[in-house]
Coordinates of C-alpha atoms in Angstrom, one line a residue:
Chain A
X1349 CA -13.3 51.4 -7.8
X1350 CA -11.5 50.0 -4.8
X1351 CA -11.7 53.4 -3.2
X1352 CA -15.4 53.7 -3.6
X1353 CA -16.0 50.2 -2.2
X1354 CA -13.7 51.0 0.7
X1355 CA -15.8 54.1 1.6
X1356 CA -19.0 52.0 1.3
X1357 CA -17.8 49.4 3.8
X1358 CA -16.0 51.6 6.2
X1359 CA -18.9 52.3 8.4
X1360 CA -19.8 48.7 9.0
X1361 CA -16.2 47.7 9.7
X1362 CA -15.9 50.2 12.5
X1363 CA -18.6 48.5 14.4
X1364 CA -16.8 45.1 14.9
X1365 CA -13.2 44.6 14.0
X1366 CA -13.5 40.9 13.1
X1367 CA -10.6 40.5 10.7
X1368 CA -7.2 42.1 10.7
X1369 CA -4.6 42.6 8.0
X1370 CA -2.5 39.7 9.1
X1371 CA -5.4 37.3 8.5
X1372 CA -6.0 38.7 5.1
X1373 CA -2.4 38.2 4.2
X1374 CA -2.5 34.7 5.4
X1375 CA -5.7 33.9 3.5
X1376 CA -4.1 35.5 0.4
X1377 CA -1.1 33.2 0.7
X1378 CA -3.3 30.1 1.1
X1379 CA -5.2 31.2 -2.0
X1380 CA -2.0 31.9 -3.9
X1381 CA -3.1 35.6 -4.5
X1382 CA -0.5 38.3 -4.6
X1383 CA -2.0 41.4 -3.0
X1384 CA -0.3 44.8 -2.8
X1385 CA -0.6 46.9 0.3
X1386 CA -3.6 48.9 -1.0
X1387 CA -5.5 45.8 -1.9
X1388 CA -4.8 44.3 1.6
X1389 CA -6.4 47.4 3.2
X1390 CA -9.3 47.2 0.8
X1391 CA -10.0 43.5 1.3
X1392 CA -9.5 43.8 5.1
X1393 CA -12.3 46.4 5.2
X1394 CA -14.6 44.5 2.8
X1395 CA -14.1 41.2 4.5
X1396 CA -14.7 42.8 7.9
X1397 CA -17.9 44.2 6.7
X1398 CA -19.1 40.8 5.3
X1399 CA -18.1 39.0 8.4
X1400 CA -19.8 41.5 10.7
X1401 CA -22.9 40.9 8.7
X1402 CA -22.6 37.1 9.3
X1403 CA -22.0 37.9 13.0
X1404 CA -25.4 39.3 13.0
X1405 CA -26.8 35.8 12.4
X1406 CA -25.1 34.7 15.6
X1407 CA -27.6 36.8 17.5
X1408 CA -30.3 34.3 16.6
X1409 CA -31.1 31.6 19.2
X1410 CA -30.3 28.3 17.4
X1411 CA -30.1 26.2 20.5
X1412 CA -32.9 23.9 19.3
X1413 CA -32.0 24.0 15.6
X1414 CA -30.0 21.0 14.3
X1415 CA -27.1 21.9 12.0
X1416 CA -28.0 21.2 8.4
X1417 CA -25.3 21.0 5.7
X1418 CA -27.8 19.6 3.2
X1419 CA -31.1 20.9 2.0
X1420 CA -32.5 17.4 1.8
X1421 CA -32.0 16.8 5.5
X1422 CA -33.6 13.4 5.7
X1423 CA -31.8 11.8 2.8
X1424 CA -29.2 9.2 3.8
X1425 CA -27.0 6.5 2.1
X1426 CA -27.2 7.7 -1.5
X1427 CA -24.6 5.7 -3.4
X1428 CA -24.0 4.0 -6.8
X1429 CA -23.0 0.5 -7.9
X1430 CA -19.3 0.1 -9.0
X1431 CA -20.2 0.1 -12.7
X1432 CA -18.1 1.6 -15.4
X1433 CA -19.3 4.6 -17.3
X1434 CA -17.7 5.9 -20.5
X1435 CA -15.2 8.7 -19.8
X1436 CA -14.7 11.7 -21.9
X1437 CA -12.0 11.3 -24.6
X1438 CA -8.8 13.0 -23.9
X1439 CA -9.6 15.5 -26.7
X1440 CA -12.9 16.3 -25.1
X1441 CA -11.5 16.6 -21.6
X1442 CA -8.9 19.0 -22.9
X1443 CA -11.3 20.9 -25.2
X1444 CA -11.9 23.8 -22.8
X1445 CA -8.4 24.0 -21.4
X1446 CA -6.9 27.4 -21.8
X1447 CA -3.5 25.8 -22.4
X1448 CA -2.5 22.2 -23.2
X1449 CA 0.5 20.2 -24.3
X1450 CA 0.0 16.8 -25.9
X1451 CA -2.5 14.9 -23.8
X1452 CA -1.9 17.1 -20.8
X1453 CA -3.4 20.2 -19.3
X1454 CA -0.7 22.9 -19.0
X1455 CA -0.8 25.0 -15.9
X1456 CA 1.4 27.5 -14.2
X1457 CA 4.0 25.8 -12.0
X1458 CA 3.1 25.9 -8.3
X1459 CA 5.8 24.7 -5.9
X1460 CA 4.5 24.3 -2.4
X1461 CA 5.5 26.8 0.2
X1462 CA 6.6 29.5 -2.3
Chain B
X279 CA 19.8 12.8 28.7
X280 CA 18.4 9.9 26.8
X281 CA 15.8 10.6 24.1
X282 CA 13.3 8.4 22.4
X283 CA 11.5 8.8 19.1
X284 CA 7.7 9.1 18.9
X285 CA 6.4 8.0 15.5
X286 CA 2.9 8.0 14.0
X287 CA 2.2 6.7 10.5
X288 CA -0.3 7.6 7.8
X289 CA -0.9 5.0 5.2
X290 CA -2.8 5.8 2.0
X291 CA -4.3 2.8 0.3
X292 CA -5.9 2.9 -3.1
X293 CA -9.0 0.7 -2.9
X294 CA -9.5 -1.9 -5.6
X295 CA -12.6 -0.9 -7.5
X296 CA -13.5 -0.8 -11.1
X297 CA -14.5 2.9 -11.0
X298 CA -13.5 6.1 -9.1
X299 CA -14.8 7.0 -5.7
X300 CA -17.5 9.5 -6.9
X301 CA -17.9 8.9 -10.6
X302 CA -18.0 6.0 -13.1
X303 CA -14.5 6.6 -14.7
X304 CA -12.1 3.7 -14.8
X305 CA -9.4 3.2 -12.2
X306 CA -7.0 1.3 -14.6
X307 CA -3.4 2.2 -14.1
X308 CA -1.1 3.4 -16.8
X309 CA -3.6 4.6 -19.4
X310 CA -3.4 7.5 -21.9
X311 CA -3.2 10.8 -19.9
X312 CA -6.6 12.5 -19.3
X313 CA -8.5 9.6 -20.9
X314 CA -10.2 8.7 -17.6
X315 CA -12.1 11.8 -16.7
X316 CA -15.7 13.1 -16.7
X317 CA -17.6 16.2 -15.6
X318 CA -17.6 15.0 -12.0
X319 CA -13.8 14.4 -11.6
X320 CA -13.0 17.4 -13.8
X321 CA -15.1 19.5 -11.4
X322 CA -17.3 20.9 -14.2
X323 CA -20.2 23.1 -13.0
X324 CA -23.4 21.3 -12.4
X325 CA -21.9 17.8 -11.9
X326 CA -22.7 15.9 -8.8
X327 CA -20.5 13.2 -7.0
X328 CA -22.1 9.9 -6.0
X329 CA -20.3 7.5 -3.7
X330 CA -19.1 4.2 -5.0
X331 CA -20.8 1.4 -2.9
X332 CA -17.9 -1.0 -3.4
X333 CA -15.3 1.6 -2.1
X334 CA -17.5 2.3 0.9
X335 CA -17.8 -1.5 1.7
X336 CA -14.0 -1.9 1.3
X337 CA -13.4 0.9 3.8
X338 CA -15.7 -0.7 6.4
X339 CA -14.0 -4.1 5.8
X340 CA -10.6 -2.6 6.5
X341 CA -12.0 -0.7 9.6
X342 CA -13.4 -3.9 11.0
X343 CA -10.2 -5.9 10.4
X344 CA -8.3 -3.2 12.3
X345 CA -10.8 -3.5 15.2
X346 CA -12.1 0.0 14.7
X347 CA -15.6 1.3 15.7
X348 CA -17.6 2.1 12.6
X349 CA -19.1 5.5 12.9
X350 CA -22.9 5.6 13.2
X351 CA -23.2 8.6 11.0
X352 CA -20.4 9.0 8.4
X353 CA -20.1 12.2 6.4
X354 CA -17.8 13.8 3.8
X355 CA -16.1 17.2 3.9
X356 CA -14.3 19.4 1.5
X357 CA -10.6 20.0 2.2
X358 CA -9.7 23.2 0.6
X359 CA -6.2 24.0 -0.8
X360 CA -4.7 25.7 -3.8
X361 CA -2.2 23.1 -4.9
X362 CA -3.4 22.4 -8.5
X363 CA -3.6 18.6 -8.4
X364 CA -7.4 18.4 -8.2
X365 CA -9.5 20.4 -10.7
X366 CA -12.2 21.1 -8.2
X367 CA -9.9 23.1 -6.0
X368 CA -10.8 21.0 -3.1
X369 CA -10.5 17.3 -2.1
X370 CA -13.5 15.3 -0.9
X371 CA -12.3 13.8 2.3
X372 CA -13.6 13.3 5.8
X373 CA -13.0 15.6 8.8
X374 CA -15.0 15.0 12.0
X375 CA -17.1 11.9 11.0
X376 CA -14.7 9.5 9.3
X377 CA -15.7 5.9 8.4
X378 CA -14.2 4.5 11.6
X379 CA -12.0 5.3 14.6
X380 CA -10.2 3.8 17.6
X381 CA -8.9 0.4 16.5
X382 CA -5.5 -1.4 16.8
X383 CA -3.1 -3.7 15.1
X384 CA -1.0 -6.2 17.0
X385 CA 2.4 -6.3 15.4
X386 CA 5.4 -8.6 16.2
X387 CA 8.5 -6.6 16.5
X388 CA 11.9 -7.8 17.9
X389 CA 10.2 -11.0 19.1
X390 CA 7.5 -9.3 21.1
X391 CA 3.9 -8.4 20.3
X392 CA 3.1 -4.7 20.4
X393 CA -0.3 -3.0 20.1
X394 CA -0.3 -0.1 17.8
X395 CA -3.5 2.0 18.1
X396 CA -5.3 3.1 15.0
X397 CA -6.7 6.6 15.4
X398 CA -8.9 6.8 12.4
X399 CA -9.7 5.3 9.0
X400 CA -11.2 7.7 6.5
X401 CA -12.2 7.6 2.8
X402 CA -11.2 10.3 0.4
X403 CA -10.4 10.8 -3.3
X404 CA -6.9 10.7 -4.7
X405 CA -5.4 13.7 -6.5
X406 CA -4.3 13.9 -10.1
X407 CA -0.7 13.7 -11.3
X408 CA 1.4 16.8 -11.8
X409 CA 4.5 16.6 -13.9
X410 CA 6.9 19.5 -13.2
X411 CA 9.0 20.4 -16.2
X412 CA 12.5 21.3 -15.1
X413 CA 13.3 24.9 -15.9
X414 CA 10.0 25.9 -17.5
X415 CA 7.3 27.9 -15.8
X416 CA 4.7 25.2 -16.5
X417 CA 3.5 22.0 -15.0
X418 CA 1.5 19.3 -16.9
X419 CA -1.6 17.8 -15.4
X420 CA -3.1 14.4 -15.8
X421 CA -6.5 13.9 -14.3
X422 CA -6.7 10.1 -14.6
X423 CA -5.8 9.4 -10.9
X424 CA -8.0 12.3 -9.6
X425 CA -11.0 10.9 -7.8
X426 CA -9.7 7.3 -7.3
X427 CA -10.8 5.9 -3.9
X428 CA -8.2 6.3 -1.3
X429 CA -8.4 5.0 2.3
X430 CA -6.3 6.8 4.9
X431 CA -5.2 4.8 7.9
X432 CA -3.7 6.9 10.7
X433 CA -2.0 5.4 13.8
X434 CA -1.7 7.0 17.2
X435 CA 2.0 8.0 18.0
X436 CA 2.6 4.5 19.5
X437 CA 5.6 3.6 17.4
X438 CA 9.0 4.1 19.1
X439 CA 11.6 3.1 16.6
X440 CA 12.2 2.9 12.8
X441 CA 12.3 -0.9 13.1
X442 CA 8.8 -0.9 14.7
X443 CA 7.5 1.4 12.0
X444 CA 8.8 -1.1 9.4
X445 CA 7.2 -4.0 11.3
X446 CA 3.9 -2.2 11.5
X447 CA 3.9 -1.5 7.8
X448 CA 4.7 -5.1 6.9
X449 CA 2.0 -6.3 9.3
X450 CA -0.6 -3.9 8.0
X451 CA 0.2 -4.6 4.4
X452 CA -0.2 -8.3 5.1
X453 CA -3.6 -7.7 6.7
X454 CA -4.7 -5.4 3.8
X455 CA -3.6 -8.1 1.3
X456 CA -5.7 -10.7 3.1
X457 CA -8.7 -8.5 2.8
X458 CA -8.3 -8.3 -1.0
X459 CA -9.3 -4.6 -1.0
X460 CA -6.2 -3.3 -2.7
X461 CA -3.2 -4.3 -4.9
X462 CA -1.0 -2.8 -2.1
X463 CA 1.6 -2.1 -4.8
X464 CA 4.0 0.6 -3.7
X465 CA 5.5 0.9 -7.2
X466 CA 2.2 1.8 -8.7
X467 CA 1.4 4.0 -5.7
X468 CA -1.5 2.0 -4.5
X469 CA 0.1 2.0 -1.1
X470 CA 1.9 5.1 0.2
X471 CA 3.1 6.1 3.6
X472 CA 3.9 9.4 5.4
X473 CA 5.4 9.5 8.8
X474 CA 5.2 12.0 11.7
X475 CA 8.1 11.9 14.0
X476 CA 9.3 13.8 17.1
X477 CA 11.8 13.1 19.9
X478 CA 11.4 13.5 23.6
X479 CA 13.3 12.7 26.8
X480 CA 12.9 9.0 27.4
X481 CA 9.9 8.2 29.7
X482 CA 8.3 11.7 29.3
X483 CA 4.7 11.8 28.0
X484 CA 5.0 15.2 26.4
X485 CA 5.3 15.3 22.6
X486 CA 8.0 17.4 20.9
X487 CA 7.5 19.4 17.7
X488 CA 6.6 17.0 15.1
X489 CA 8.1 16.7 11.6
X490 CA 6.1 15.2 8.8
X491 CA 8.2 13.0 6.4
X492 CA 7.1 12.4 2.9
X493 CA 8.3 10.9 -0.4
X494 CA 9.3 7.5 0.8
X495 CA 8.4 4.9 -1.8
X496 CA 9.2 1.6 0.0
X497 CA 9.0 0.3 3.5
X498 CA 12.8 0.2 3.6
X499 CA 12.8 3.9 2.6
X500 CA 10.5 4.7 5.5
X501 CA 12.8 2.9 7.9
X502 CA 15.9 4.7 6.5
X503 CA 14.2 8.1 6.5
X504 CA 13.1 7.6 10.1
X505 CA 16.6 6.5 11.1
X506 CA 18.1 9.6 9.6
X507 CA 15.5 11.8 11.1
X508 CA 15.8 10.3 14.6
X509 CA 19.5 11.1 14.6
X510 CA 19.1 14.5 13.1
X511 CA 16.5 15.5 15.7
X512 CA 18.4 13.9 18.6
X513 CA 21.6 15.7 17.7
X514 CA 19.7 19.0 17.4
X515 CA 17.9 18.6 20.8
X516 CA 21.1 17.5 22.5
X517 CA 22.8 20.6 21.2
X518 CA 20.1 22.7 22.8
X519 CA 18.4 23.6 19.5
X520 CA 14.7 24.1 19.3
X521 CA 13.0 22.0 16.6
X522 CA 10.2 23.4 14.5
X523 CA 7.1 21.9 13.1
X524 CA 7.8 21.3 9.4
X525 CA 7.5 18.9 6.5
X526 CA 10.6 17.2 5.1
X527 CA 11.1 15.2 2.0
X528 CA 13.2 12.0 1.9
X529 CA 15.9 12.2 -0.7
X530 CA 16.7 8.6 -1.4
X531 CA 19.7 9.4 -3.6
X532 CA 21.5 11.5 -0.9
X533 CA 19.9 9.6 2.0
X534 CA 18.9 12.7 3.8
X535 CA 15.7 14.5 4.6
X536 CA 15.2 18.0 3.2
X537 CA 13.0 20.8 4.4
X538 CA 9.9 21.2 2.3
X539 CA 7.7 23.8 4.0
X540 CA 6.7 25.1 7.4
X541 CA 3.6 23.3 8.4
X542 CA 1.1 26.0 9.7
X543 CA 0.6 27.6 6.3
X544 CA -0.1 24.4 4.4
X545 CA -2.4 22.9 6.9
X546 CA -5.0 25.6 7.0
X547 CA -7.5 23.5 5.0
X548 CA -10.8 25.2 6.0
X549 CA -12.8 21.9 6.1
X550 CA -16.5 22.2 5.7
X551 CA -19.3 19.6 5.0
X552 CA -19.5 18.5 1.4
X553 CA -23.0 19.6 0.5
X554 CA -23.2 17.4 -2.6
X555 CA -23.0 14.1 -0.6
X556 CA -25.6 13.2 2.0
X557 CA -24.5 11.5 5.2
X558 CA -24.2 7.7 5.4
X559 CA -25.8 5.7 8.2
X560 CA -24.6 2.1 7.7
X561 CA -27.2 -0.4 8.8
X562 CA -25.8 -2.7 11.5
X563 CA -26.8 -5.8 9.5
X564 CA -24.8 -4.4 6.5
X565 CA -21.8 -4.0 8.7
X566 CA -22.2 -7.5 10.1
X567 CA -22.5 -8.9 6.6
X568 CA -19.2 -7.3 5.7
X569 CA -17.6 -8.7 8.9
X570 CA -18.5 -12.2 7.7
X571 CA -16.5 -11.7 4.5
X572 CA -13.3 -11.1 6.5
X573 CA -11.0 -14.1 6.1
X574 CA -8.8 -15.6 8.8
X575 CA -6.3 -12.9 9.5
X576 CA -2.5 -13.5 9.4
X577 CA -2.0 -13.7 13.2
X578 CA -4.8 -16.2 13.6
X579 CA -3.4 -18.3 10.7
X580 CA 0.1 -18.2 12.2
X581 CA -1.3 -19.5 15.5
X582 CA -3.2 -22.3 13.7
X583 CA -0.1 -23.3 11.6
X584 CA 2.0 -23.4 14.8
X585 CA -0.5 -25.7 16.5
X586 CA -1.0 -28.0 13.5
X587 CA 2.4 -28.2 11.7
X588 CA 5.8 -28.8 13.0
X589 CA 7.4 -25.7 11.5
X590 CA 9.7 -23.1 12.8
X591 CA 8.4 -19.6 13.7
X592 CA 10.4 -18.2 10.8
X593 CA 8.8 -20.6 8.3
X594 CA 5.4 -19.8 9.6
X595 CA 6.0 -16.1 9.4
X596 CA 7.2 -16.3 5.8
X597 CA 4.3 -18.5 4.7
X598 CA 1.6 -16.4 6.4
X599 CA 2.9 -13.1 5.2
X600 CA 1.5 -13.8 1.8
X601 CA -2.1 -15.1 1.8
X602 CA -1.7 -16.7 -1.6
X603 CA 1.4 -18.6 -0.4
X604 CA -0.3 -19.8 2.8
X605 CA -3.4 -20.9 0.9
X606 CA -1.1 -22.7 -1.7
X607 CA 0.7 -24.4 1.1
X608 CA -2.5 -25.8 2.7
X609 CA -3.9 -26.8 -0.7
X610 CA -0.7 -28.7 -1.5
X611 CA -0.8 -30.5 1.9
X612 CA -4.2 -32.0 0.9
X613 CA -2.4 -34.1 -1.7
X614 CA 1.0 -34.4 -0.1
X615 CA 1.2 -34.5 3.7
X616 CA 4.7 -33.3 4.5
X617 CA 4.5 -29.7 5.8
X618 CA 8.3 -29.1 6.1
X619 CA 9.1 -30.3 2.5
X620 CA 6.2 -28.3 1.0
X621 CA 7.2 -25.2 3.0
X622 CA 10.8 -25.5 1.8
X623 CA 9.7 -25.8 -1.8
X624 CA 7.3 -22.8 -1.6
X625 CA 9.8 -20.6 0.3
X626 CA 12.7 -21.7 -1.9
X627 CA 12.4 -22.3 -5.6
X628 CA 8.8 -21.2 -6.0
X629 CA 9.2 -17.9 -4.2
X630 CA 12.4 -17.3 -6.0
X631 CA 10.6 -17.7 -9.3
X632 CA 7.7 -15.5 -8.3
X633 CA 10.1 -12.8 -7.2
X634 CA 12.1 -13.1 -10.4
X635 CA 9.0 -12.7 -12.5
X636 CA 7.5 -10.2 -10.1
X637 CA 4.2 -12.1 -9.9
X638 CA 2.1 -13.9 -7.4
X639 CA 2.5 -17.6 -6.6
X640 CA -0.7 -18.6 -8.4
X641 CA 0.3 -16.7 -11.5
X642 CA 3.3 -19.0 -12.0
X643 CA 0.9 -21.6 -13.3
X644 CA 1.9 -24.5 -11.1
X645 CA -1.1 -25.8 -9.2
X646 CA -0.7 -27.0 -5.6
X647 CA -1.6 -30.5 -6.8
X648 CA 1.0 -30.2 -9.5
X649 CA 3.7 -29.4 -6.9
X650 CA 2.4 -32.3 -4.7
X651 CA 2.8 -34.7 -7.7
X652 CA 6.3 -33.6 -8.2
X653 CA 7.2 -34.1 -4.5
X654 CA 5.6 -37.6 -4.6
X655 CA 7.8 -38.4 -7.6
X656 CA 10.9 -37.5 -5.6
X657 CA 9.7 -39.7 -2.7
X658 CA 9.0 -42.6 -5.1
X659 CA 12.5 -42.2 -6.5
X660 CA 11.1 -41.6 -10.0
X661 CA 13.2 -38.4 -10.2
X662 CA 16.0 -36.9 -8.1
X663 CA 15.6 -33.8 -6.0
X664 CA 17.9 -32.0 -8.4
X665 CA 15.9 -33.0 -11.4
X666 CA 12.7 -31.9 -9.7
X667 CA 14.1 -28.4 -9.4
X668 CA 14.9 -28.4 -13.1
X669 CA 11.5 -29.8 -14.0
X670 CA 9.8 -27.1 -11.9
X671 CA 11.6 -24.3 -13.7
X672 CA 10.7 -25.8 -17.1
X673 CA 7.1 -26.3 -16.1
X674 CA 6.9 -22.6 -15.1
X675 CA 8.5 -21.6 -18.4
X676 CA 6.2 -23.8 -20.5
X677 CA 3.2 -23.0 -18.3
X678 CA 2.2 -26.7 -17.7
X679 CA 2.3 -29.1 -14.8
X680 CA 5.6 -30.7 -13.7
X681 CA 4.3 -34.2 -14.3
X682 CA 3.8 -33.4 -17.9
X683 CA 7.5 -32.3 -18.3
X684 CA 8.6 -35.5 -16.5
X685 CA 6.6 -37.7 -18.9
X686 CA 7.3 -35.8 -22.1
X687 CA 11.1 -35.9 -21.5
X688 CA 11.2 -39.4 -20.1
X689 CA 13.0 -38.1 -17.1
X690 CA 11.7 -40.7 -14.8
X691 CA 14.6 -41.9 -12.7
X692 CA 16.1 -45.3 -13.7
X693 CA 15.5 -47.5 -10.7
X694 CA 15.1 -50.8 -12.4
X695 CA 17.7 -53.0 -10.7
X696 CA 18.1 -55.5 -13.6
X697 CA 18.7 -52.7 -16.1
X698 CA 21.1 -50.9 -13.9
X699 CA 23.1 -54.0 -13.1
X700 CA 23.8 -54.4 -16.8
X701 CA 25.0 -50.8 -17.1
X702 CA 27.2 -51.1 -14.0
X703 CA 28.8 -54.2 -15.4
X704 CA 29.7 -52.4 -18.6
X705 CA 31.1 -49.4 -16.7
X706 CA 33.2 -51.6 -14.4
X707 CA 34.6 -53.4 -17.4
X708 CA 35.7 -50.1 -19.0
X709 CA 37.3 -48.8 -15.8
X710 CA 39.4 -51.6 -14.4
X711 CA 42.0 -49.3 -13.1
X712 CA 39.5 -47.5 -10.9
X713 CA 38.1 -50.8 -9.7
X714 CA 41.7 -51.7 -8.6
X715 CA 42.2 -48.3 -7.0
X716 CA 39.0 -48.8 -5.0
X717 CA 39.9 -52.2 -3.9
X718 CA 43.3 -50.9 -3.0
X719 CA 41.7 -48.5 -0.5
X720 CA 41.1 -45.3 -2.6
X721 CA 37.5 -44.6 -1.7
X722 CA 37.4 -41.7 -4.1
X723 CA 37.4 -44.1 -7.0
X724 CA 33.9 -45.1 -6.2
X725 CA 32.7 -41.6 -6.8
X726 CA 34.3 -41.7 -10.2
X727 CA 32.6 -44.9 -11.1
X728 CA 29.2 -43.6 -10.0
X729 CA 29.8 -40.5 -12.1
X730 CA 30.5 -42.8 -15.1
X731 CA 27.2 -44.6 -14.5
X732 CA 25.4 -41.3 -14.3
X733 CA 26.9 -40.2 -17.6
X734 CA 25.9 -43.4 -19.3
X735 CA 22.3 -43.0 -18.1
X736 CA 22.2 -39.2 -18.7
X737 CA 21.7 -38.6 -15.0
X738 CA 18.7 -40.7 -14.7
X739 CA 20.1 -43.5 -12.7
X740 CA 18.9 -43.7 -9.1
X741 CA 22.0 -43.1 -7.0
X742 CA 20.8 -45.3 -4.1
X743 CA 20.3 -48.3 -6.3
X744 CA 23.6 -47.8 -8.0
X745 CA 25.3 -47.6 -4.7
X746 CA 23.7 -50.8 -3.6
X747 CA 24.7 -52.6 -6.8
X748 CA 28.3 -51.3 -6.8
X749 CA 28.9 -52.3 -3.2
X750 CA 27.7 -55.7 -4.0
X751 CA 29.7 -56.1 -7.2
X752 CA 32.9 -54.7 -5.6
X753 CA 32.6 -57.3 -2.9
X754 CA 31.4 -55.5 0.2

């Protein structure tokens, strides 16, 4: 599967080398993903292809186009009064949790920096 | 070479609101784990955050009090990270358009006034609580705190000693308490502080590699951690070592800072605009309305107290540091115009009791008028100063006014001359030897006689009157 994808994206990646293996390793670390060497190569290629595609958008002249982070570009100041709403019960909040312990969600231990 | 520390502080303040920043869940402290969550703060698909108007108003109020410029257009951003303390996998925070920027606080440190510039004030959501089980491969997560409104107040690196950092925090806390926007309770985590510190050759304007210090849970801990870190960094630099940018944790038990992580990795947060919250453009009249709700600030109050009352700078600083105490003081003066006496009582017995009970001055249940009544009774010699202290304690215990205690126990001082003369006569008759001693020159004997009168009257006799009577009857 990975091999096939690799072949598919190889052509595009050759055009612009926008992401290197070191960056992929760094992003993987930030995302707490353990990648082996082959995956690192695969994702470098795939991400390069995706980013090259996005680079294509940079060719557009957007000098007079204001940046929009929202679809509703004219909407401003949408807020709510500080009024209490009923919360979910602990049982309900925990209902979909893959793992729980007492009233808590149980999650894999993550110690920062490791 | 001489080195100097360069310090910047980040204060996180939990704003006092009924509900969380972006949803209607309660902000009450100490509730059952995971009983204060909803689809929004659990990050369930399809849920949309909506900003709490009260939290927004509080943040503008703080910004104005710190002399900041309120941003014309305020927007929220997502701060992305993979530490699992927020279910959404990102924190709603602010990146390039925070609530406000470029303000200052004047602090008094070592007898001088120093201006500490405020870089920015921004609104964000708090993270949930993780409990790490020792040994096991799991952590437990409680979502209750996730999404509570948090205000981050960041200074420029204008602080040059641990002492100044302490004074800034004390001054800032006092301002924040005056604004009544937060409990400012470090024990409950509603006020937290991180510090950035580096050292550089004295007089240089270059900044060294900065170390971020975390895990300090009191202002004293901040000062201690900074003191430790200043010496650690100075020793390293003097020995020719190169310091690296890193995060260190204060270990209060061992009184050392410990390396937590190297900074670059953890700070790659990939901020981007929060698409679920539209920008905020506060109306100038709305901002002005908030400005009008800002009370007299501690420094202005201190200045006014100094002009009006004949009190020491120390007394004024203590009174003004707690808005409730300062208000109490002024209220009390309306019925009893003796600033020094009132200040002494507030700073002495009353503060001692509120510290002991870990509660505010008003929660002790003694009204300012009640204290004024008590002080008048001392002046009118109805009770002694010593008795008044006991009465105050009892009134606090029984949650009633001091005058009630005095009345119900018949504690009024015995000042009636005729009555006392009779008692003195009896006592003198019983203690002829002491009378002889006194007349023979032993002045101590008088003290003994007064003591006997006091005993007879269960301590209620007015000492001044007894003195007068005794001196007369003993022929002086």
